Tab-separated table of C-alpha atoms in Angstrom:
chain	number	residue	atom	x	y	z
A	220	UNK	CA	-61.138	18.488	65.812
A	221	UNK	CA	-60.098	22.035	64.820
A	222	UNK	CA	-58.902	22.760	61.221
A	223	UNK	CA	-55.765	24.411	62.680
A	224	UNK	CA	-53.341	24.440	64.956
A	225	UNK	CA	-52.266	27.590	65.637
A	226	UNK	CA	-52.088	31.213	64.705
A	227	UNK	CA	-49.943	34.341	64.915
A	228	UNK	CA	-49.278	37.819	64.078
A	229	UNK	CA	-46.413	39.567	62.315
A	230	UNK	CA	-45.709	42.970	61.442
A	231	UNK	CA	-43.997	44.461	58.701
A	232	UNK	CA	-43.729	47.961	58.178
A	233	UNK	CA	-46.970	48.577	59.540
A	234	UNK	CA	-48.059	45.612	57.217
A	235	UNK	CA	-49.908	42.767	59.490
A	236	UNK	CA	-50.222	39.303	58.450
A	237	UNK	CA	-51.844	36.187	60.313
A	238	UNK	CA	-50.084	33.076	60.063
A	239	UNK	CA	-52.080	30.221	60.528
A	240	UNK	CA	-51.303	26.539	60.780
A	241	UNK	CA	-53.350	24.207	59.608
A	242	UNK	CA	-53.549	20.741	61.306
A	243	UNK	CA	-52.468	18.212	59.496
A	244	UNK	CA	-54.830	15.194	61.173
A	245	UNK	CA	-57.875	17.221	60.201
A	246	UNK	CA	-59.807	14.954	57.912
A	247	UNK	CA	-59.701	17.568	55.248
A	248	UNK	CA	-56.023	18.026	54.875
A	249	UNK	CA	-55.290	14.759	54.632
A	250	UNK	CA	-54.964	13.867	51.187
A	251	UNK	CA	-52.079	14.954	48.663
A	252	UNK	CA	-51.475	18.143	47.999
A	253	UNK	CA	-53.214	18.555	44.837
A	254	UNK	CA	-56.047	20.774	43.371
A	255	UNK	CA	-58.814	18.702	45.795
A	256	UNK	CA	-56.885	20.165	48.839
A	257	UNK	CA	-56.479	23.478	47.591
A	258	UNK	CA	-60.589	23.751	46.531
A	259	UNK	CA	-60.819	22.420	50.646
A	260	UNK	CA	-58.399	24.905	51.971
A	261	UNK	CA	-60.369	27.596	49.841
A	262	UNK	CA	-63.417	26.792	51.145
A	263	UNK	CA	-62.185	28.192	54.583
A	264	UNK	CA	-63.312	31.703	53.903
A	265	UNK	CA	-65.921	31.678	56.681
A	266	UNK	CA	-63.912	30.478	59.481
A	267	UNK	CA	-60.782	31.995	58.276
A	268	UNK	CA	-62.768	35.966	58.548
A	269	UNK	CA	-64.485	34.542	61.871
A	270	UNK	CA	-61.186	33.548	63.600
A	271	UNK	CA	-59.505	37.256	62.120
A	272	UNK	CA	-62.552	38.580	63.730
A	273	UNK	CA	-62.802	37.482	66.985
A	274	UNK	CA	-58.883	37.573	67.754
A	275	UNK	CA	-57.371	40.525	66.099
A	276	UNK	CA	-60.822	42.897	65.897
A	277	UNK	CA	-58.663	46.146	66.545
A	278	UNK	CA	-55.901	45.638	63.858
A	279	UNK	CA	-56.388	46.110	60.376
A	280	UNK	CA	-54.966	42.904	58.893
A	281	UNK	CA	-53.639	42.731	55.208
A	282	UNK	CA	-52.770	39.065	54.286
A	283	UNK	CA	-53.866	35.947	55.831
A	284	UNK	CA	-51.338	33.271	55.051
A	285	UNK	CA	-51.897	29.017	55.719
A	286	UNK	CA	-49.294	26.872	56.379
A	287	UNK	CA	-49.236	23.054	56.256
A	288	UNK	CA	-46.174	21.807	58.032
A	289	UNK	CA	-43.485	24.143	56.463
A	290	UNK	CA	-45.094	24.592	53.292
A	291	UNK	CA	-47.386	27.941	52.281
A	292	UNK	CA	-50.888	26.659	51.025
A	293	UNK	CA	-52.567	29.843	50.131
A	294	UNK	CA	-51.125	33.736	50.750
A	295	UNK	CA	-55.152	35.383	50.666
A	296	UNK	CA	-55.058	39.434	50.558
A	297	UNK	CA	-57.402	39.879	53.209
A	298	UNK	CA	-59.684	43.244	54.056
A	299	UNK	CA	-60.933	43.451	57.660
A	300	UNK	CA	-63.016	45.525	58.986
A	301	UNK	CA	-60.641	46.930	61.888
A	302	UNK	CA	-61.623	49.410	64.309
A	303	UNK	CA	-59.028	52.550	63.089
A	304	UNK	CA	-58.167	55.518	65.160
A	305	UNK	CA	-60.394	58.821	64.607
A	306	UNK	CA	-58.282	61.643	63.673
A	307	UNK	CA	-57.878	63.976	65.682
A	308	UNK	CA	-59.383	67.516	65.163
A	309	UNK	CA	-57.103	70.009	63.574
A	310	UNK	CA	-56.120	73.675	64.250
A	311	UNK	CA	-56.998	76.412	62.229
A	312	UNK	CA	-53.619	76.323	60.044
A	313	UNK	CA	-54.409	72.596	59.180
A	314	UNK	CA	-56.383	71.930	55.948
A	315	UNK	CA	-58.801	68.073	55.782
A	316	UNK	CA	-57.956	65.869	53.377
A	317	UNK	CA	-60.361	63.204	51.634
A	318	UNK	CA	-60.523	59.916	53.600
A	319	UNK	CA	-59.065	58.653	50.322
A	320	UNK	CA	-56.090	60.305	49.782
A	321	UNK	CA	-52.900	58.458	49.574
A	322	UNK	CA	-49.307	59.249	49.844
A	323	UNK	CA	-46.345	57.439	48.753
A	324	UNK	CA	-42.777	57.627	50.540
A	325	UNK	CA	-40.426	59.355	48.300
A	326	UNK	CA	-37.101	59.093	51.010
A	327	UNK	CA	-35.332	55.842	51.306
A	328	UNK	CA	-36.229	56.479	55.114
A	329	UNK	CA	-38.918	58.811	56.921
A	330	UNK	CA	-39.989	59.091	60.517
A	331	UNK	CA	-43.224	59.025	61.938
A	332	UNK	CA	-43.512	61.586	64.756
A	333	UNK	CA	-46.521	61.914	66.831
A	334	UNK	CA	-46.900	65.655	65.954
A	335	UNK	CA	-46.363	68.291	62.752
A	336	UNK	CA	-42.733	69.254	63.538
A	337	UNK	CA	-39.229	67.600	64.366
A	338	UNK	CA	-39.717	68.431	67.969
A	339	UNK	CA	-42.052	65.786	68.254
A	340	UNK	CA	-40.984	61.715	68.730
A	341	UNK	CA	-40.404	59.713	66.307
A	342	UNK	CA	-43.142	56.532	66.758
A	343	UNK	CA	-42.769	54.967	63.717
A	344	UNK	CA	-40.913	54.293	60.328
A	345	UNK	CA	-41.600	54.325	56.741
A	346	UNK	CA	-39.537	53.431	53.541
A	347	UNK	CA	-39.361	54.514	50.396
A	348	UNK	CA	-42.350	53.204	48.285
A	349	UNK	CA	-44.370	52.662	51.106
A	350	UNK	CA	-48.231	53.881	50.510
A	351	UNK	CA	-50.623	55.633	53.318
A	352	UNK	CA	-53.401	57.328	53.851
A	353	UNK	CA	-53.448	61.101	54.121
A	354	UNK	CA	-55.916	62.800	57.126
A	355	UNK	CA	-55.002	66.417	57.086
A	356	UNK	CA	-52.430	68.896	56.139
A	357	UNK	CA	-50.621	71.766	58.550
A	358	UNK	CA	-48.150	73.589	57.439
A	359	UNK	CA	-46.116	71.042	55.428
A	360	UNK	CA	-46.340	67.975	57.632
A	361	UNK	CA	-49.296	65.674	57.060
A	362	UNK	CA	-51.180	63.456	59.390
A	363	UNK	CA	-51.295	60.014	57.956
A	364	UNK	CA	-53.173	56.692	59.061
A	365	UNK	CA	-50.708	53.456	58.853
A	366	UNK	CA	-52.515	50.287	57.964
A	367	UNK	CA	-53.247	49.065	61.837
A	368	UNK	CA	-55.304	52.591	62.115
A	369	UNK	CA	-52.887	54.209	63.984
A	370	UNK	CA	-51.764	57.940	62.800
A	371	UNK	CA	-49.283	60.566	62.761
A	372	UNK	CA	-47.400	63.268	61.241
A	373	UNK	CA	-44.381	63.398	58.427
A	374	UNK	CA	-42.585	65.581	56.674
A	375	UNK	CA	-44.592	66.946	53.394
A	376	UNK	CA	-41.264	66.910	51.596
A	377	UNK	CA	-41.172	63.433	51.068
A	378	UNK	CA	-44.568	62.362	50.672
A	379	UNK	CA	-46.040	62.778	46.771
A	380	UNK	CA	-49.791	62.584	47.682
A	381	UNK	CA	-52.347	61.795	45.260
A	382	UNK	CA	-53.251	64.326	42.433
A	383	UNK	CA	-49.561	64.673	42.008
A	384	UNK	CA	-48.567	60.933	41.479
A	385	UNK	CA	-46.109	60.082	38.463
A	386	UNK	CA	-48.712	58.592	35.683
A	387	UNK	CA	-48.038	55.968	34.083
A	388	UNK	CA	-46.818	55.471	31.052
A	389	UNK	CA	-48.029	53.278	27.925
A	390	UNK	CA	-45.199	50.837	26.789
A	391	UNK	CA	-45.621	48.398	24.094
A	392	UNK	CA	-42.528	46.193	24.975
A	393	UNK	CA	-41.543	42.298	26.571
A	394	UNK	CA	-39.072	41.914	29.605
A	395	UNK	CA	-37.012	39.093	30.896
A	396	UNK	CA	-36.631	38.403	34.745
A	397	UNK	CA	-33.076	38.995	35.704
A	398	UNK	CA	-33.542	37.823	39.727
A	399	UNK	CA	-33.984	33.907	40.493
A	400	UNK	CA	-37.199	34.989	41.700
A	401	UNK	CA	-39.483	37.869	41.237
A	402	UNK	CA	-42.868	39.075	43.230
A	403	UNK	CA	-45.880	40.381	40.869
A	404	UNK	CA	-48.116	43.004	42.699
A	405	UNK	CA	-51.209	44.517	42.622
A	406	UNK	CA	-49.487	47.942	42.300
A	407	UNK	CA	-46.434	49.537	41.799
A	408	UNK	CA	-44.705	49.033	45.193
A	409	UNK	CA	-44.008	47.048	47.484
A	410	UNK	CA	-46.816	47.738	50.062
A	411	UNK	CA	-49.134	46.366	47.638
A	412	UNK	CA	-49.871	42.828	48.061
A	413	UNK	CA	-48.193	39.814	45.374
A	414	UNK	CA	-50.451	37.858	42.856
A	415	UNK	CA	-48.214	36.169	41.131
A	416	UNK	CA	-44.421	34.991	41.415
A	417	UNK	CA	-42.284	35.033	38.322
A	418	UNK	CA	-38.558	32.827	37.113
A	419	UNK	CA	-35.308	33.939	36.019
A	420	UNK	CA	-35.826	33.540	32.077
A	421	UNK	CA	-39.183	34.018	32.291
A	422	UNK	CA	-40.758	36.742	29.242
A	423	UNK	CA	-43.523	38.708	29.750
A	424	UNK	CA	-45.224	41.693	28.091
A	425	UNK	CA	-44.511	44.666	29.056
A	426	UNK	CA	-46.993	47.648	28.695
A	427	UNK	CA	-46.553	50.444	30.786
A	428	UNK	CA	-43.858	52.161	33.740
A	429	UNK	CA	-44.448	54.383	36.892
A	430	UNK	CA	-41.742	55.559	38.960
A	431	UNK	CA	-39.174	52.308	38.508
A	432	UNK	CA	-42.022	49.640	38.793
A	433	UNK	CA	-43.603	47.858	34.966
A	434	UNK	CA	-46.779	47.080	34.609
A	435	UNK	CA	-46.705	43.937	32.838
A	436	UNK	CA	-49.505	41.512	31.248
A	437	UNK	CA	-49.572	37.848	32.186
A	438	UNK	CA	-50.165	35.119	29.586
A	439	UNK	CA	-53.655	34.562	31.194
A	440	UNK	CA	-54.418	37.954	30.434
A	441	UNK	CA	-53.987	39.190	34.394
A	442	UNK	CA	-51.811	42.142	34.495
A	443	UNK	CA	-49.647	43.486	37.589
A	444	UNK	CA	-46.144	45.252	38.880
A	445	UNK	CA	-43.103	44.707	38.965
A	446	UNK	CA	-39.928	46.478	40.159
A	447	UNK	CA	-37.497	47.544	37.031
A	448	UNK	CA	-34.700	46.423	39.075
A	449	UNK	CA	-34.876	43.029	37.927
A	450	UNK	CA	-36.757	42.985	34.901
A	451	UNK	CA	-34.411	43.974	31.289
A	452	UNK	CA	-36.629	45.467	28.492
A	453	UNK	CA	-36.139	43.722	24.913
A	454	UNK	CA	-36.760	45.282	21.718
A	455	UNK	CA	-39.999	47.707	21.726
A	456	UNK	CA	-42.904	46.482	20.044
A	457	UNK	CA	-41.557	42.758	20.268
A	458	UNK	CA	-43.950	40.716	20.902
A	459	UNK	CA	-42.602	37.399	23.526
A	460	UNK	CA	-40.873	34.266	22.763
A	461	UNK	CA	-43.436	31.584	22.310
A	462	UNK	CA	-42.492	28.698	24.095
A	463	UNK	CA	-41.696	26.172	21.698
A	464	UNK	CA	-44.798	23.598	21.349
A	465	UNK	CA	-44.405	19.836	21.503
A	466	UNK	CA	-44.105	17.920	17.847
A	467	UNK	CA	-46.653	16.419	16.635
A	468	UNK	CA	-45.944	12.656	17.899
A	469	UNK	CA	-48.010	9.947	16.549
A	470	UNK	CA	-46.229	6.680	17.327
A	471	UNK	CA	-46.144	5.092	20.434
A	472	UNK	CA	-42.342	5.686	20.154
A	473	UNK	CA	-42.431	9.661	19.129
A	474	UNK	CA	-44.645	10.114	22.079
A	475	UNK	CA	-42.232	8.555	24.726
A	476	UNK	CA	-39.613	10.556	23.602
A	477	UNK	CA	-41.965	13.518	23.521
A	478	UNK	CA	-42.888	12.567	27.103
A	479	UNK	CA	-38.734	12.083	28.173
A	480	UNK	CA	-37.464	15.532	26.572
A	481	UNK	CA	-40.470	17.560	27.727
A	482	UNK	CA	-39.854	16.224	31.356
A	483	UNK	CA	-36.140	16.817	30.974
A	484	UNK	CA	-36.640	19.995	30.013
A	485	UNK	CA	-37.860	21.476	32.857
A	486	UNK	CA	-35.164	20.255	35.193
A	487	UNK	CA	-34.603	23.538	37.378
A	488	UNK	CA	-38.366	24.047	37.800
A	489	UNK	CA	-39.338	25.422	41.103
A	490	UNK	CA	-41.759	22.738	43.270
A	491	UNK	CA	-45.097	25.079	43.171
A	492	UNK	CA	-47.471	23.431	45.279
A	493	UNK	CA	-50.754	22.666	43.227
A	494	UNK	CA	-48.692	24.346	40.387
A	495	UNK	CA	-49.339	22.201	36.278
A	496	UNK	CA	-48.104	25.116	34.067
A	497	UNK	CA	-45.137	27.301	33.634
A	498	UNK	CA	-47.375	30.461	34.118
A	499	UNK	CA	-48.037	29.271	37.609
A	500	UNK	CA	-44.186	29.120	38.467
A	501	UNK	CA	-43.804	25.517	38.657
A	502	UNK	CA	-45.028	21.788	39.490
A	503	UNK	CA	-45.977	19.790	41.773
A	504	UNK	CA	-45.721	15.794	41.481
A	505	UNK	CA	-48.958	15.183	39.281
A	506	UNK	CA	-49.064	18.824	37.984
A	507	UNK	CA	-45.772	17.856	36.530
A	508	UNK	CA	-47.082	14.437	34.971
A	509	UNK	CA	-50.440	16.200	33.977
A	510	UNK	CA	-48.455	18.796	31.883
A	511	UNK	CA	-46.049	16.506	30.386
A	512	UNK	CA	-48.820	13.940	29.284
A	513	UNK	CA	-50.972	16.950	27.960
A	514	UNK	CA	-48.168	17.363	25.343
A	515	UNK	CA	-49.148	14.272	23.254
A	516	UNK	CA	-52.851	14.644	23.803
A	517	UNK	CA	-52.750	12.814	26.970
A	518	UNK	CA	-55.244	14.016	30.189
A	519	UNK	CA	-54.081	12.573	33.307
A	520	UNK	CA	-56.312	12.847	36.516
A	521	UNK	CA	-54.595	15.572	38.207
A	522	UNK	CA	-53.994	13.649	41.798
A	523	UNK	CA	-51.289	11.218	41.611
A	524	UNK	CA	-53.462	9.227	43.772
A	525	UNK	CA	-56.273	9.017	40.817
A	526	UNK	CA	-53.276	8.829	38.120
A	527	UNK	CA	-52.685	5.874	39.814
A	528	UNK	CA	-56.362	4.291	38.503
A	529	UNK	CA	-55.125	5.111	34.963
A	530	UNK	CA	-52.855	2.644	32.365
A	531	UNK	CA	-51.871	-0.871	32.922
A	532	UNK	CA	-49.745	-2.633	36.155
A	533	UNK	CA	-46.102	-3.182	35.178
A	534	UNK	CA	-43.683	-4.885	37.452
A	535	UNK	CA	-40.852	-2.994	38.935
A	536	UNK	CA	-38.867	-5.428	36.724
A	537	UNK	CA	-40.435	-4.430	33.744
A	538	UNK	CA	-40.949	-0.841	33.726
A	539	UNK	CA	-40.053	0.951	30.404
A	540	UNK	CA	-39.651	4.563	29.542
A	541	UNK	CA	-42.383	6.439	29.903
A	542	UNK	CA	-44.442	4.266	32.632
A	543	UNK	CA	-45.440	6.377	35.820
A	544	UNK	CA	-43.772	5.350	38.941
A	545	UNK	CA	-46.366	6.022	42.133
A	546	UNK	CA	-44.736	6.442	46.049
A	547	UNK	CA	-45.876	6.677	49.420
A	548	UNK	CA	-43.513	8.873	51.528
A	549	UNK	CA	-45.482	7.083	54.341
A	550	UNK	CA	-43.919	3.617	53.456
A	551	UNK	CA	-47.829	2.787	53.272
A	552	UNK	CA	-49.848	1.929	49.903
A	553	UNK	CA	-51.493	4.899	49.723
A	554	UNK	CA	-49.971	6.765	46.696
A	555	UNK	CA	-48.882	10.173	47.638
A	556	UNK	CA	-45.918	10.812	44.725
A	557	UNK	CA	-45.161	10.125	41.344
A	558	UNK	CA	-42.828	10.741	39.150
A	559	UNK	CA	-41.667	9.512	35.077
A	560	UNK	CA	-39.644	6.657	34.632
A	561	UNK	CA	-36.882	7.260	31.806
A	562	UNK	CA	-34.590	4.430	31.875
A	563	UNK	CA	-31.641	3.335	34.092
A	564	UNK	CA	-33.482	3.347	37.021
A	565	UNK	CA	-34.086	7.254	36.838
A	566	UNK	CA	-37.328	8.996	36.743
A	567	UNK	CA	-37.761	12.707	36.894
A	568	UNK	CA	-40.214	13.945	39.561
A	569	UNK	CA	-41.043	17.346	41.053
A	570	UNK	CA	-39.929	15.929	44.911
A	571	UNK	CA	-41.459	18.804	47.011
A	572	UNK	CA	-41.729	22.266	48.378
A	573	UNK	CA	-38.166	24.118	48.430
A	574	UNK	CA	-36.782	22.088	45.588
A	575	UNK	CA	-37.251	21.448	41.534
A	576	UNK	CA	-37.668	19.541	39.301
A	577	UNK	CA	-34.969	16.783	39.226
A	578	UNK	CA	-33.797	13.278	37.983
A	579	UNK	CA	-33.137	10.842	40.576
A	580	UNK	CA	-31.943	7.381	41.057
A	581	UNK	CA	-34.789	5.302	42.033
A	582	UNK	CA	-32.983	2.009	42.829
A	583	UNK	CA	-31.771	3.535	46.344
A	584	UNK	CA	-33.671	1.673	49.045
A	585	UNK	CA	-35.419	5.057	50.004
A	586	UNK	CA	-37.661	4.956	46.763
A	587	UNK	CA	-37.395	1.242	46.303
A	588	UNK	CA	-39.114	0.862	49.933
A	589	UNK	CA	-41.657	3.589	48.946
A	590	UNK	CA	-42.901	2.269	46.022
A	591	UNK	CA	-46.511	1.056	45.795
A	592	UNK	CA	-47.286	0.910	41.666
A	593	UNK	CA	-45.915	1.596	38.464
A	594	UNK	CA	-48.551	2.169	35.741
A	595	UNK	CA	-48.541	1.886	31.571
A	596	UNK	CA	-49.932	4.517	30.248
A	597	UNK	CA	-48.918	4.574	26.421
């Protein structure tokens, strides 16, 4: 049985991504999607560069992205080794350029043309921001190579090539994210590819600028770019709002209620699929539980199929706040969701990709039908 489905290509901007969809009967996708699946999906490298190889060898292809069902599994920058068109030889009025020399799009919009003048057609377009790589010069046009290897010619008025590139500037400073959701990149534009995603609300250090985009500094240390658009600066120097740690709980009652108001306070939390921190953007089902636990000096297995193994059997009848409440979407016993129980027939779960974290009723026949355990754990 093949470990996908299908595959495609799309083109953006002369950006290409494969699309690949996994298939969901392979034996190694068939578990929950926890950290297990993601190791799995990881562990694809070989085939993944073997299938890029034998079906798009001619295109240079940037980012190879897995899906499972609707969901995104794993967005890999990817760096083929794509056959690229030679350049071709220039005139005596045309000056070579390194093979690494770069240009970045000042216009909001420039054309392509397949020669050094505005006689010549237009066969592509680029947008402001957008990075290439500079071939040769003649008399204020230069010949460029897009990503997919193919060249031609724009305008040297709107193209800052390297040697001439705004620096970038040291800040000492924190920002908060103004947009519901913001991309982090490898550079400072938005041909580079995205590491990380950040929140609305979300702080981060700030410490340097280049031509609109911050470079900013990641609480695990990893730094990257983002556009100043949607980021606003706080004081300089300030250093970011810690988020506030759990109390110290050391009854069996403290720790509940620990448990309850940690879990409530992340209502609104993105559904990041094998996501168990904040820094990572969100939660999953048993990322969620895992973090919430953590907070009273609790480790969970991170699966909810293995939390399952932990704590005591309660009956449905006699399930108290705090207990862990384990589903199958299936309608089978095989544990596939979980969520925190916190009284009134609510628990507070992290229900899947496209939504948040949310409390919901659990004594609708949906869940009730679904249920398989509910475990003690304090």
């Amino acid at each position: 049985m093949d470990w996908y489905k299908d595959f495609r290509l799309v083109e953006d901007n002369g950006q290409y991504t494969v699309i690949i969809n996994l298939n969901p009967e392979f034996t190694e996708f068939s578990g929950e999607l926890g950290s297990s699946l993601k190791e799995k999906v990881l562990n694809l490298d070989d085939q993944i560069r073997k299938l890029v190889k034998e079906k798009f060898s001619n295109i240079k292809i940037n980012t190879v992205k897995l899906l499972l069902g609707s969901m995104i599994v794993a967005s890999i920058p990817f760096a083929s080794n794509a056959v690229t068109a030679k350049a071709a030889t220039g005139t005596s009025s045309s000056s070579q350029q390194s093979a690494t020399t770069k240009g970045t799009v000042t216009a909001s919009k420039l054309n392509v043309r397949s020669g050094p003048g505005t006689n010549y057609d237009s066969i592509h377009t680029l947008w402001q921001g957008n990075v290439v790589t500079v071939l040769e010069q003649s008399n204020g046009w230069y010949k460029i190579q897009l990503s997919n290897g193919k060249t031609g010619w724009v305008s040297g008025t709107y193209l800052q090539v390297s040697g001439t590139e705004n620096p970038v500037k040291s800040l000492s400073n924190t920002g908060t994210v103004t947009a519901s959701k913001l991309n982090v990149r490898s550079g400072p534009d938005t041909s580079y590819s995205i590491i990380h995603t950040l929140w609305q609300g979300n702080t981060i250090k700030v410490i340097g600028e280049s031509n609109g985009w911050y470079k900013i500094q990641l609480s695990n240390g990893t730094t990257g770019w983002v556009s100043g658009t949607y980021l606003k600066l706080g004081a300089s120097t300030a250093t970011p709002t810690p988020t506030p740690s759990a109390p110290t709980a050391t009854s069996r009652a403290e720790k509940i209620n620990t448990i309850i108001s940690t879990a409530k306070s992340l209502v609104g939390t993105p559904y990041v699929w094998g996501g168990e921190s904040l820094q990572e953007g969100g939660f999953d089902c048993s990322g969620l539980t895992y973090y919430v636990f953590k907070k009273v000096g609790i480790t969970l297995n991170r699966v909810s199929a293995d939390q399952a193994k932990q704590g005591t059997t309660v009956s449905r009848a006699n399930l108290q706040p705090g207990d862990l409440v384990f589903y199958s979407f299936q309608g089978t016993s095989k544990v596939d969701h979980v969520g925190i129980y916190i009284g009134n027939n609510k628990m507070i779960h992290s229900p899947k990709a496209g939504d948040t974290v949310k409390i919901t009723d659990i004594s609708t026949s949906y869940w009730e039908s679904r249920l398989v355990v509910a475990k003690r754990i304090l």
